[in-house]
Short mmCIF file of C-alpha atoms in Angstrom, two decimals:
data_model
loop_
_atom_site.label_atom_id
_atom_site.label_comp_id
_atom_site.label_asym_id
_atom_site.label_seq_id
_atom_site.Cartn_x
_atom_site.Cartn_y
_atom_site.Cartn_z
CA UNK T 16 -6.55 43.96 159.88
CA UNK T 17 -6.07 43.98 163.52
CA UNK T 18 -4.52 41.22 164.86
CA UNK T 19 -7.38 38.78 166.84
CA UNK T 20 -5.93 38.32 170.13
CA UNK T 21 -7.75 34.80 171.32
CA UNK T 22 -6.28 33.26 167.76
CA UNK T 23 -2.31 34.59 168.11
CA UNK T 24 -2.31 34.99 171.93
CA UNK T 25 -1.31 38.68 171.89
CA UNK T 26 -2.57 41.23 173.69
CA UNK T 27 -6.27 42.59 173.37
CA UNK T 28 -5.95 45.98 171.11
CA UNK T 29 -3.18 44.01 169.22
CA UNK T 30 -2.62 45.91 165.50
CA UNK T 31 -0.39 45.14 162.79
CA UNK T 32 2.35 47.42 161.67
CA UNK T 33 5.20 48.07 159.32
CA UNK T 34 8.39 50.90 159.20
CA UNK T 35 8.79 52.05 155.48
CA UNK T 36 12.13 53.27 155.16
CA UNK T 37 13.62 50.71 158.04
CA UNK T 38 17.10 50.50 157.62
CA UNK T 39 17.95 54.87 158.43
CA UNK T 40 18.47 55.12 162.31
CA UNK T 41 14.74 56.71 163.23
CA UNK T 42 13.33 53.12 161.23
CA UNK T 43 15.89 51.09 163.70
CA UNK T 44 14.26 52.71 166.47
CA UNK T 45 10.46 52.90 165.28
CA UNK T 46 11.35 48.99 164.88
CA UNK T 47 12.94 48.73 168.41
CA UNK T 48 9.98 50.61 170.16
CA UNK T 49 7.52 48.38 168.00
CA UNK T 50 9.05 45.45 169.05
CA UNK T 51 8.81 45.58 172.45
CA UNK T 52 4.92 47.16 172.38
CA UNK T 53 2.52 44.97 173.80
CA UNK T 54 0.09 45.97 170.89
CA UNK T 55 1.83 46.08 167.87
CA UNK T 56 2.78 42.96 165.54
CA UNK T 57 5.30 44.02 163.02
CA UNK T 58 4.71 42.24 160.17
CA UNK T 59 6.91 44.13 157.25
CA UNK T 60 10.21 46.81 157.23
CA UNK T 61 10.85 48.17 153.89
CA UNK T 62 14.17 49.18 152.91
CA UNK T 63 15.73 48.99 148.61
CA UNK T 64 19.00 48.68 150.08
CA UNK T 65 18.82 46.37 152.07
CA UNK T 66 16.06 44.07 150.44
CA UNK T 67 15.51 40.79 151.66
CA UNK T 68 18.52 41.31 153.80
CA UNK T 69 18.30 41.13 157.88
CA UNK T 70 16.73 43.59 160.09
CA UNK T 71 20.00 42.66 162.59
CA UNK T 72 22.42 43.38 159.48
CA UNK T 73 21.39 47.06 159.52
CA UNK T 74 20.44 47.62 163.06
CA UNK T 75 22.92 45.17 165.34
CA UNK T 76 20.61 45.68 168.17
CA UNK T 77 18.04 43.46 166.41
CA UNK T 78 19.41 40.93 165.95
CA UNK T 79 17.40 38.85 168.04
CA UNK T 80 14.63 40.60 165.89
CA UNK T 81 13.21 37.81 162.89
CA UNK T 82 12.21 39.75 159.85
CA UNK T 83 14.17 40.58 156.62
CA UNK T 84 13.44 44.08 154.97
CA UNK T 85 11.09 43.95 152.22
CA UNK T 86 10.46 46.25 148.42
CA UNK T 87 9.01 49.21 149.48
CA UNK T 88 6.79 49.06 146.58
CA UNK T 89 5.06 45.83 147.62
CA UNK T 90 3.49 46.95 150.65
CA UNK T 91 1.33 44.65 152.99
CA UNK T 92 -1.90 45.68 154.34
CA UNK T 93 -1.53 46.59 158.26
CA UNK T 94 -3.39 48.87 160.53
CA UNK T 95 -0.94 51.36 161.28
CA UNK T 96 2.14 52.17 158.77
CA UNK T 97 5.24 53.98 160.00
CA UNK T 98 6.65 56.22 157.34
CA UNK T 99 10.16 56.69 158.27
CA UNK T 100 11.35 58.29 154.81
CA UNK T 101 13.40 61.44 153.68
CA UNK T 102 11.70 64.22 153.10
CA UNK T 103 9.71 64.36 149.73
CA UNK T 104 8.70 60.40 149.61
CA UNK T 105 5.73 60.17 151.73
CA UNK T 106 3.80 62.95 149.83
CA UNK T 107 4.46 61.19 146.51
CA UNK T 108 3.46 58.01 147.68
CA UNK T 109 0.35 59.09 150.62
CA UNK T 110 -1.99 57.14 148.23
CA UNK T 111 -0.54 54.34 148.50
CA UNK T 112 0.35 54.31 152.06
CA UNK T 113 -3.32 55.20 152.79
CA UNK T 114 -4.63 52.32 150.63
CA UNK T 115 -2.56 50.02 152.82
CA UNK T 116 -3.11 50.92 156.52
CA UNK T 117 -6.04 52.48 158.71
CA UNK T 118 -3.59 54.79 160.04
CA UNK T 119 -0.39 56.25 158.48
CA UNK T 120 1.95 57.71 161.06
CA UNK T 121 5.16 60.54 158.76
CA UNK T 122 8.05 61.14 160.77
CA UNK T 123 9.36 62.94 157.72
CA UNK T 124 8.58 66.98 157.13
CA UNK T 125 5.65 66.21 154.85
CA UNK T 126 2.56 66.43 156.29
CA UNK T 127 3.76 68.52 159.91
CA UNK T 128 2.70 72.22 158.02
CA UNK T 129 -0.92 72.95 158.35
CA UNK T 130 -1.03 75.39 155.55
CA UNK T 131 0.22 74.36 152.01
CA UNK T 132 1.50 78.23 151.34
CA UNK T 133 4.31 77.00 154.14
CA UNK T 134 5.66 74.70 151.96
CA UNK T 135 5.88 76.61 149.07
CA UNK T 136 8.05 79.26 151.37
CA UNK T 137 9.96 76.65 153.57
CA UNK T 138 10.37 73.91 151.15
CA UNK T 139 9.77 73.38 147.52
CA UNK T 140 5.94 72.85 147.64
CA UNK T 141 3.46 70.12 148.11
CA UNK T 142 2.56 67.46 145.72
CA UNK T 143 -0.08 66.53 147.86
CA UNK T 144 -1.86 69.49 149.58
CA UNK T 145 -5.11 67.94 149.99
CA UNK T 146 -3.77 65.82 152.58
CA UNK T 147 -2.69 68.73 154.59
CA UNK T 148 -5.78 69.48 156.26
CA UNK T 149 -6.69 65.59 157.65
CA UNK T 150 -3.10 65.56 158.86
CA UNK T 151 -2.82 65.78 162.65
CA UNK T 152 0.56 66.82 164.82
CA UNK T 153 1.79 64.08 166.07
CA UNK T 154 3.16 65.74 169.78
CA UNK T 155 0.34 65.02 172.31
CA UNK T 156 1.98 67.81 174.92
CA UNK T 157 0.41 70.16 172.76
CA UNK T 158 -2.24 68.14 170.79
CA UNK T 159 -3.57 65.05 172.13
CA UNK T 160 -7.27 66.45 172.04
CA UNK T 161 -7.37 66.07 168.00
CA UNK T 162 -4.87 62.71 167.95
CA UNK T 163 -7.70 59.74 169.03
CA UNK T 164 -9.03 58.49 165.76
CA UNK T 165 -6.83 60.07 163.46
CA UNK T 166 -5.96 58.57 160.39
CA UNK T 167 -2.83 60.46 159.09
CA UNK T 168 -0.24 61.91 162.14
CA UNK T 169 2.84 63.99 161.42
CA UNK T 170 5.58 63.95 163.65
CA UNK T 171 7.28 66.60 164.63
CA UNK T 172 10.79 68.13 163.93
CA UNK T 173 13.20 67.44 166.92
CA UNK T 174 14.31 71.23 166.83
CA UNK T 175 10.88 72.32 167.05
CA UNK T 176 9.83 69.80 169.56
CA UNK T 177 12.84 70.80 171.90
CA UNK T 178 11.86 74.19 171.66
CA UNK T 179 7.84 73.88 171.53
CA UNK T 180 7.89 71.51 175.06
CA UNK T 181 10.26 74.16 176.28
CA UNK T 182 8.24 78.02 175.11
CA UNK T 183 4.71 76.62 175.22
CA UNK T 184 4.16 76.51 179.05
CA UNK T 185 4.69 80.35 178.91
CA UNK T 186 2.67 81.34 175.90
CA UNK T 187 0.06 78.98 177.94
CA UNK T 188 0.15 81.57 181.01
CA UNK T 189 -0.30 84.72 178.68
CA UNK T 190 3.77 85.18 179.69
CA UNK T 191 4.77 85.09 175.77
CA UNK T 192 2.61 86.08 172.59
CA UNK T 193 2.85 86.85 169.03
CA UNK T 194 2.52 90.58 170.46
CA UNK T 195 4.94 90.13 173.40
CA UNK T 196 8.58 89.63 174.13
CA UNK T 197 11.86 88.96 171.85
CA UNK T 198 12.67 84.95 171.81
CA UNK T 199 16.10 84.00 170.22
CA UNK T 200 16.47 80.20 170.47
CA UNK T 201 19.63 78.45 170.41
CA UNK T 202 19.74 74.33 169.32
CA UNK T 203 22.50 72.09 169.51
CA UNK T 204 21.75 68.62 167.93
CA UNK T 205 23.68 65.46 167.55
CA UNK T 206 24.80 64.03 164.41
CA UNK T 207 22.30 61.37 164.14
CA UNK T 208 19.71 64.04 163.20
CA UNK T 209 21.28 64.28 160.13
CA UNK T 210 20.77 60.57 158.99
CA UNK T 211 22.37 57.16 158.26
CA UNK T 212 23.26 59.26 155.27
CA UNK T 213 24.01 62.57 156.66
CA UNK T 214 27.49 62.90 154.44
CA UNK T 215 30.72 64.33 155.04
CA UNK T 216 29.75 67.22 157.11
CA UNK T 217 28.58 63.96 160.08
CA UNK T 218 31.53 61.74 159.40
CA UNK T 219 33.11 61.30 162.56
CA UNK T 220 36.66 63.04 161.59
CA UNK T 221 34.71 66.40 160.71
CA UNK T 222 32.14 65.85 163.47
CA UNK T 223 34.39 65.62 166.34
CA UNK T 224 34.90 68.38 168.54
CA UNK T 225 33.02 70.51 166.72
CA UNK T 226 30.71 73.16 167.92
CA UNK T 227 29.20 74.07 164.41
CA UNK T 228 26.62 76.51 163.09
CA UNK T 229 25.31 74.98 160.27
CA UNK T 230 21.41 76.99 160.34
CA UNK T 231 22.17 80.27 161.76
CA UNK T 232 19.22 82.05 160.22
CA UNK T 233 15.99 80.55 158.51
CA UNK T 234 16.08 77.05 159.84
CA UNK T 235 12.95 75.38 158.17
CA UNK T 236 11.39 74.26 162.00
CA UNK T 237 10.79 77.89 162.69
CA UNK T 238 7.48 77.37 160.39
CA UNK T 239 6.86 74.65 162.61
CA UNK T 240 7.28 76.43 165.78
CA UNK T 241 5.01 79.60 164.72
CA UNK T 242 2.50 77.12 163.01
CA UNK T 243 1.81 75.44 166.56
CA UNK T 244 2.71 77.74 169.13
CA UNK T 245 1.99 81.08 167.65
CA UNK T 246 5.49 82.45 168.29
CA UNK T 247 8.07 84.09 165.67
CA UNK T 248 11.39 83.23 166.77
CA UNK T 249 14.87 84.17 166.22
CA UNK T 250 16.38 80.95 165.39
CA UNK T 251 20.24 79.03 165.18
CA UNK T 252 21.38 75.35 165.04
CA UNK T 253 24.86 74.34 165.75
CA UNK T 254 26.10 70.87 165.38
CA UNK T 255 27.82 69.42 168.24
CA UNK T 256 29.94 66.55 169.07
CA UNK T 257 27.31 63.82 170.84
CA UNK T 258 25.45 61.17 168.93
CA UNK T 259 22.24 61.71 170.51
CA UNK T 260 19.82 64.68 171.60
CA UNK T 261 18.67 68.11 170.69
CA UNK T 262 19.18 71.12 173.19
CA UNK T 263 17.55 74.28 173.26
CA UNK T 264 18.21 77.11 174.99
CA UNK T 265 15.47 79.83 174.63
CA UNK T 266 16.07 83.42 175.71
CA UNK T 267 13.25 85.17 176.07
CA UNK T 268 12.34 88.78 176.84
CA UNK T 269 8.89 89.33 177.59
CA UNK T 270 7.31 92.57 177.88
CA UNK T 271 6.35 92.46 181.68
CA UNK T 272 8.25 91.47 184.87
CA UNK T 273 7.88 87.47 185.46
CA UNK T 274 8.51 86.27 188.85
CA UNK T 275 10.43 82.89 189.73
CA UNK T 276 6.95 81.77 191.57
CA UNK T 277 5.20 82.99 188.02
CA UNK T 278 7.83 80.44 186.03
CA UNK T 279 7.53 77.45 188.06
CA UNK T 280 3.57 77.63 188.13
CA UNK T 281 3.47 77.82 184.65
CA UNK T 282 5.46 74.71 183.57
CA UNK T 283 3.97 72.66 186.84
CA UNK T 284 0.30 73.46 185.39
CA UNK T 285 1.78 72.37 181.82
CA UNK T 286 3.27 69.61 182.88
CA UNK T 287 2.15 68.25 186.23
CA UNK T 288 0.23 65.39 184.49
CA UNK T 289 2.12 65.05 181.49
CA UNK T 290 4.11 60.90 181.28
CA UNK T 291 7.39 62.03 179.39
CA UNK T 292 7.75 65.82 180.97
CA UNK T 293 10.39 66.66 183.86
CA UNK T 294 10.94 69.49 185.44
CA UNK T 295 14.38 69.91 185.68
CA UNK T 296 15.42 73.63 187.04
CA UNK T 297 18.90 74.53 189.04
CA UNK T 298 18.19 71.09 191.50
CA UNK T 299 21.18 69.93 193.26
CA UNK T 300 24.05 67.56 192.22
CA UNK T 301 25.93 67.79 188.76
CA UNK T 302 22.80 67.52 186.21
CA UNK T 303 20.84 70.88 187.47
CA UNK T 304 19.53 71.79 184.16
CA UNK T 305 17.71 69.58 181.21
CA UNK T 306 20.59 67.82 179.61
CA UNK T 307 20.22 65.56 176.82
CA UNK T 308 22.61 62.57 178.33
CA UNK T 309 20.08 62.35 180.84
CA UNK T 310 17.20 61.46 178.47
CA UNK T 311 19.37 59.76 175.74
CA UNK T 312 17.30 56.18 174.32
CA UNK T 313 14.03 57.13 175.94
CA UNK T 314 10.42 59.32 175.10
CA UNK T 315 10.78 61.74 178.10
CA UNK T 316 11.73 65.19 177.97
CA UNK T 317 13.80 68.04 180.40
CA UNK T 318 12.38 71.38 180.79
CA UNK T 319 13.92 74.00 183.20
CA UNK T 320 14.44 77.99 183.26
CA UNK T 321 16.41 80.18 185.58
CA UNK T 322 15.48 84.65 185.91
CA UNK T 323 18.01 87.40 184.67
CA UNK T 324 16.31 90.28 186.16
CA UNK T 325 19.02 92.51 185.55
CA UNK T 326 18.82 92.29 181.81
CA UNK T 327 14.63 91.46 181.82
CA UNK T 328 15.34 87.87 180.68
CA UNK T 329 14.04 84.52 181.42
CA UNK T 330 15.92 81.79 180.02
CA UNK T 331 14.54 78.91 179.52
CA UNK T 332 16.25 75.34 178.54
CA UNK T 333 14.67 72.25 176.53
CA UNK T 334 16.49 68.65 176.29
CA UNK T 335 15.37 65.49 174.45
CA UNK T 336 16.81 62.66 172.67
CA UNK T 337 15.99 63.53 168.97
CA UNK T 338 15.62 60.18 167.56
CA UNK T 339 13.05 59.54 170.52
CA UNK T 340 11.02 62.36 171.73
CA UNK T 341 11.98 63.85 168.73
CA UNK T 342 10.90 61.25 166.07
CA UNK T 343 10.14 57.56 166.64
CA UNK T 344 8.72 57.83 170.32
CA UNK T 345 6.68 60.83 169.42
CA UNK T 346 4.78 58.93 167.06
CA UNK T 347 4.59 55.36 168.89
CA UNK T 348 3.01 58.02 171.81
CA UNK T 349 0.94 59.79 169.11
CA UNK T 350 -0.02 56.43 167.61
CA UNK T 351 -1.13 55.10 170.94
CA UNK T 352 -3.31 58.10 171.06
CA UNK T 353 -4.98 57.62 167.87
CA UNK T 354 -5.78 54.73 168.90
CA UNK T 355 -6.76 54.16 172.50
CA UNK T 356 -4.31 52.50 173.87
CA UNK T 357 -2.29 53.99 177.42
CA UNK T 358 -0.20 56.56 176.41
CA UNK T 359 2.95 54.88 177.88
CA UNK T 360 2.23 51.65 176.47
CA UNK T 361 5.46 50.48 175.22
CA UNK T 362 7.83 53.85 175.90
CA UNK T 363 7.71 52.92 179.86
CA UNK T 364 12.00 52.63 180.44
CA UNK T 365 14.00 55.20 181.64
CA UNK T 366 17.84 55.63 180.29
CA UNK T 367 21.02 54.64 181.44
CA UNK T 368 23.99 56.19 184.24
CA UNK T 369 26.35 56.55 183.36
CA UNK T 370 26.75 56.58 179.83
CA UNK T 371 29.22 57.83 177.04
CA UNK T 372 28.23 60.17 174.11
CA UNK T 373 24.40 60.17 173.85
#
C-alpha cells in the first residue's frame, strides 16, 4: 500500500511502515530514524505494554511524535514492517508479518543464520526453517548485491557487525582465510545491548564501573561471523560501563608477513566508496583509533589497525553504536536497499562533541 505521493504530499517512493515491538530501545530508534525519513509514513507501533499509551511516554524523545502504540496482534497492512522483537517472536509469528507487509525487515536473531542446523547448535532450533533460505543479511558492507527487492532482511548482531566491518577488508585481500591465521576478538558493548529489560546484571548500580566478561567463550554471533565471512574466531564479550556502542578489537595472526602499505590498501579498496565507513587508524589529536563515543546516535562505523611485527600480529579495531549500525540503522540502510531508495536517505547526521557516556 504505498503511500500516493500527489494525494498526501509526501515524497515520491513514499511507503508505509510500522515497528512491532516499539516501546524496547532498538523500536524507539527504528521509530526515530522512521520519523525523520523522507519515504516512510509510520502508520502503527505495537507494544502489549504499553497499548494505546503514547509513543512520547516510552521514548521521551518523541514526544513531538503523534501515534499511540497499538495490539501487536491487530496488525495493519503496510509495505515494509519493522520487527523489533526478542528473540523467538518473529519466527512464530513470520506468517503473519508476511501477510501484512511487502517487506518484513527482523532485527531480532531469527532469520540472520543461513543454515537451519545453526540454530539447532547456537540456539534452540527453528520453528520456521523454510523461511531461512528467502531471508537476506541485512548489512549492505558485505551484501548489498542480494538486498534490492528482497522481501524478508535480517539484521545483524552488533557484535558480529563490529567485528565483520572490521576482519572482512582482510579476508577480501586473501590476508585472512578459513586456512590462514589465528583471530581472537575482543568486544566490549554497552548496556543498552542488553534491552529495556536487560535485568539486574544492566541496572545501573551493578553496571557501573564495571569491566565485565559475561561471554568469554561460545558467544552465539560467532555463527554469525563464520556464516558471512568465512572465519572461525576465538571470541569474548565484556560488559562495560557506557550506554552506547560495541568495540572490537581483533588480533589477528596471519600466516604471512603483511605490510602497513598492504593494511591500508585493503580497507581503502573496502571502504573507499562505502557512506557509513571511516577509516580511522593512529591520526592525530586524542581520538586516533575507532572509538564508539565518536559514532554514538548515528549509522556510520570506525575501522582502524596498527602492525606488531615483533610478535607477527596485526591488530585491528572496529567501533559502532550498537543500537544504530548495529540494529535499527542497519536495517533502515538495508531497507532503503531493498527498495531503491539512496542509501543515506534518512541516516544522513553525524553525532555530537562533546558528549557524556555514549
Amino acid at each position: 500500500m504505498t503511500v500516493d505521493a500527489e494525494d498526501s504530499g509526501a515524497a515520491a517512493d513514499a511507503y508505509t511502515a510500522s515497528v512491532v515491538g516499539g516501546t524496547g530501545f532498538t523500536g524507539g530508534e527504528l521509530l526515530r530514524l522512521l520519523a525523520g525519513h523522507p519515504n516512510f509514513e509510520v502508520v502503527q507501533a505495537t507494544s502489549r505494554s504499553a497499548d494505546n499509551m503514547t509513543v512520547g511516554r516510552s521514548h521521551p524523545n518523541l514526544r513531538g511524535l503523534d501515534l499511540r502504540f497499538s495490539d501487536p496482534e491487530d496488525l495493519e497492512s503496510v509495505d515494509v514492517l519493522f520487527a523489533a522483537t526478542p528473540h523467538g517472536v518473529s519466527m512464530e509469528r513470520i506468517d503473519e508479518f508476511t501477510e501484512a507487509a511487502d517487506t518484513v525487515v527482523d532485527l531480532s536473531a531469527d532469520f540472520r543464520l543461513p543454515e537451519a542446523d545453526a540454530y539447532d547448535e547456537w540456539y534452540d532450533g527453528h520453528e520456521s526453517p523454510e523461511y531461512l533460505e528467502r531471508a537476506e543479511y541485512a548489512l549492505p558492507e558485505i551484501n548489498r548485491g542480494n538486498l534490492p527487492g528482497a522481501d524478508l532482511i535480517a539484521g545483524g548482531g552488533c557484535n558480529a557487525t563490529a567485528t565483520i566491518l572490521g576482519l572482512k577488508p582482510l579476508v577480501d585481500a586473501g590476508a585472512l582465510g578459513p586456512e590462514s591465521g589465528e583471530v581472537v576478538v575482543d568486544v566490549k558493548v554497552g548496556s543498552s545491548e542488553g534491552g529495556a529489560g536487560g535485568g539486574a546484571a544492566s541496572s545501573h548500580p551493578e553496571r557501573s564501573g564495571v569491566v565485565r566478561p559475561y561471554a568469554p567463550t561460545g558467544h552465539r554471533h560467532e555463527a554469525e561471523i563464520e556464516a558471512y565471512i568465512g572465519l572461525s574466531v576465538s571470541f569474548t564479550v565484556h560488559a562495560v560501563d557506557m550506554v552506547r556502542g560495541a568495540s572490537a578489537t581483533c588480533h589477528v595472526f596471519p600466516d604471512e608477513p603483511v605490510s602497513k602499505g598492504d593494511l591500508w590498501g585493503a580497507y581503502r579498496d573496502a571502504y573507499a566508496d562505502e557512506p557509513f565507513e571511516r577509516i580511522v587508524s593512529g591520526g592525530g589529536g586524542v581520538y586516533r583509533y575507532p572509538e564508539p563515543k565518536a559514532v554514538a546516535g548515528t549509522n556510520h562505523g570506525e575501522v582502524g589497525f596498527e602492525l606488531d611485527p615483533g610478535n607477527r600480529r596485526m591488530v585491528v579495531f572496529s567501533a559502532i553504536d550498537n543500537m544504530m549500525k548495529g540494529s535499527a540503522g542497519q536495517a533502515v540502510h538495508a531497507a532503503n536497499v531493498a527498495l531503491g531508495l539512496p542509501e543515506t536517505a534518512g541516516l544522513e547526521f553525524d553525532g555530537l562533541h562533546p558528549v557524556g557516556s555514549p
